[in-house]
Coordinates of C-alpha atoms in Angstrom, one line a residue:
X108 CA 220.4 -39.8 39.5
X109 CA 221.4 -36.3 41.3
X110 CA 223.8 -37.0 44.4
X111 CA 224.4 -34.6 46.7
X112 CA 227.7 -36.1 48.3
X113 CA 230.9 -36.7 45.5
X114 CA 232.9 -39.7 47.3
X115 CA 236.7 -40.4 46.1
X116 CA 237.6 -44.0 47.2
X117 CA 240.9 -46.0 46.2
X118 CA 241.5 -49.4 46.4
X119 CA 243.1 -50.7 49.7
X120 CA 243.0 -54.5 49.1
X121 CA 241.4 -57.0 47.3
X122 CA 240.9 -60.5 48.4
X123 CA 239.9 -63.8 47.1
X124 CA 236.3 -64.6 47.9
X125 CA 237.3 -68.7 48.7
X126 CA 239.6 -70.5 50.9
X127 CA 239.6 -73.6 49.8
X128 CA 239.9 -72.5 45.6
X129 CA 242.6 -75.3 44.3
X130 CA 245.9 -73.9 42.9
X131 CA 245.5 -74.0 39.5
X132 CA 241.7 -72.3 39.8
X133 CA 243.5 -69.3 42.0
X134 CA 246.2 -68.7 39.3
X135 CA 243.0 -67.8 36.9
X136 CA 241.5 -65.5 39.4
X137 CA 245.1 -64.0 39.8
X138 CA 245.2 -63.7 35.8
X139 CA 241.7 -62.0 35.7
X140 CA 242.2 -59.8 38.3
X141 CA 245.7 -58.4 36.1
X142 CA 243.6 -57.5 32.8
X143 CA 240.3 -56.1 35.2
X144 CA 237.8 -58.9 35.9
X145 CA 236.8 -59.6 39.0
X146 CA 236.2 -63.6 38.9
X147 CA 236.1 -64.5 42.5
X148 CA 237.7 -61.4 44.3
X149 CA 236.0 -58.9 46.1
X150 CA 237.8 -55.3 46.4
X151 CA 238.0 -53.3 49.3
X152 CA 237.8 -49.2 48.6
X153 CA 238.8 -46.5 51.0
X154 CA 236.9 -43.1 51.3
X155 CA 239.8 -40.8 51.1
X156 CA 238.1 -37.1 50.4
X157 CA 234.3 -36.1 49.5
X158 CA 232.8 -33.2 48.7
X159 CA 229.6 -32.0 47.5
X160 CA 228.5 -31.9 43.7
X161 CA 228.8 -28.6 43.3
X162 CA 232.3 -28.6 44.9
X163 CA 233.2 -31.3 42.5
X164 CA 232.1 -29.2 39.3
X165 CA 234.0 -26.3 40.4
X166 CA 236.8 -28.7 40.9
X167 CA 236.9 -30.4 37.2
X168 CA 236.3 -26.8 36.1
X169 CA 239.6 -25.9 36.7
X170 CA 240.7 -28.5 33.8
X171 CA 238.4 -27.5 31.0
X172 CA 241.8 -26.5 29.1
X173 CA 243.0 -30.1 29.5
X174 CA 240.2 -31.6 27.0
X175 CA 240.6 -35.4 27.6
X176 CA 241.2 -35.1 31.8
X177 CA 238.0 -33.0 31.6
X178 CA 236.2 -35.3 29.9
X179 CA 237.1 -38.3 32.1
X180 CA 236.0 -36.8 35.4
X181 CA 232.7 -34.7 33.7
X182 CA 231.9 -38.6 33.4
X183 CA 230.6 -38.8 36.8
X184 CA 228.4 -36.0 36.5
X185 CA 226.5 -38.0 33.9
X186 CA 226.8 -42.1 35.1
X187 CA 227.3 -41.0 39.1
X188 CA 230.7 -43.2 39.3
X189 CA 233.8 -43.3 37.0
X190 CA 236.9 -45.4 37.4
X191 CA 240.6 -43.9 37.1
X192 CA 243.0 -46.9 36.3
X193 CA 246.8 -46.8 35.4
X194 CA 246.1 -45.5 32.2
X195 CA 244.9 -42.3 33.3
X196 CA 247.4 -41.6 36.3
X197 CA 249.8 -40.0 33.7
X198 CA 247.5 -37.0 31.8
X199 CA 245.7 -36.6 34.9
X200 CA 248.9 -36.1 37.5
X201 CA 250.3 -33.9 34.6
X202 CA 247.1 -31.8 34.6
X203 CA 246.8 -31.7 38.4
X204 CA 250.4 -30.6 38.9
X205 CA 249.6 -27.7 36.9
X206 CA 247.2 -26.7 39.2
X207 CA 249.7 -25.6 41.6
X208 CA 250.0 -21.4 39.6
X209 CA 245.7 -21.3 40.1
X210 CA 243.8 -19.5 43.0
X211 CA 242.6 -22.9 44.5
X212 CA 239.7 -22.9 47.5
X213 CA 240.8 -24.9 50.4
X214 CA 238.5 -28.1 49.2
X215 CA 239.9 -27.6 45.6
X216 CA 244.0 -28.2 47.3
X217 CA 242.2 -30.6 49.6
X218 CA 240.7 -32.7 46.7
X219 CA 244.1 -32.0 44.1
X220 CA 246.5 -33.4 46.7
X221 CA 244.4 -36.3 48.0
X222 CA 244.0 -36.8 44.3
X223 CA 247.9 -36.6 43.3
X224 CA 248.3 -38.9 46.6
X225 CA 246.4 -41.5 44.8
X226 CA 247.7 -41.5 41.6
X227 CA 251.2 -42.0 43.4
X228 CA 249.8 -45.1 44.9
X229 CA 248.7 -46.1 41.5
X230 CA 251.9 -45.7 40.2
X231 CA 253.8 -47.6 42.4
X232 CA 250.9 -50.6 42.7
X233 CA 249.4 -50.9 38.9
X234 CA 246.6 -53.0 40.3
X235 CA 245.3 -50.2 42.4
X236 CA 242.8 -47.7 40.6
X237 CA 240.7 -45.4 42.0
X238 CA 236.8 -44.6 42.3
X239 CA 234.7 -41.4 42.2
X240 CA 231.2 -42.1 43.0
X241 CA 228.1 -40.4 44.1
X242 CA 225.7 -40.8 47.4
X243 CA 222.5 -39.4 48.4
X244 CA 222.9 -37.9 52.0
X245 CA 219.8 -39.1 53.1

């Protein structure tokens, strides 16, 4: 699927699906919510920057000497959606910081910071991860 809009959400909250979920039964949501299921909780994610597709090439472009963060983000222009998780926020803020010496556009700084912004929140709340995914405009 070809989208023409790139959308760059982050998680803002996440909440429990039931009320009335006994004790014991909400410590096992809690538990597979820490290693990534979803069991009964329902995430709410933020639109923090878009752009359009060919904004976002030119953007991952400018990491093709970083192998593996290149890599992660080409993901979306083959599935439409890729998740960033703790994991990532490391290489990725590395790379991202290096950006700072390039001739950037304006949407390239405006993506990069927004970007850096979220990794930040990422490392300071681990259950946090962020979202690139595509829309049709229509």
């Amino acid at each position: 699927m070809i989208v023409d809009k790139v959308y760059f959400y982050c998680l803002n909250s996440k909440f429990v699906d039931k009320d009335d979920v006994p004790e014991q039964i909400k410590q096992v949501m809690y538990y597979s919510l820490t290693i990534g299921h979803h069991l009964g909780v329902v995430d709410c994610l933020d639109a923090r920057v878009t752009c359009s597709r060919d904004e976002y090439r030119r953007w991952i472009s400018l990491f093709e000497s970083n192998a593996s963060v290149h890599r992660k983000l080409s993901g979306f222009m083959k599935y439409g959606e890729i998740t960033i998780f703790p994991e990532h926020i490391h290489q990725m803020a590395l790379a991202m910081s290096k950006l700072d010496g390039k001739a950037l556009d304006q949407k390239q700084r405006d993506i990069t910071k927004t970007m850096m912004e979220m990794l930040q929140s990422i490392h300071q709340e681990p259950s946090m991860y962020i979202m690139i995914r595509g829309h049709n405009s229509d």
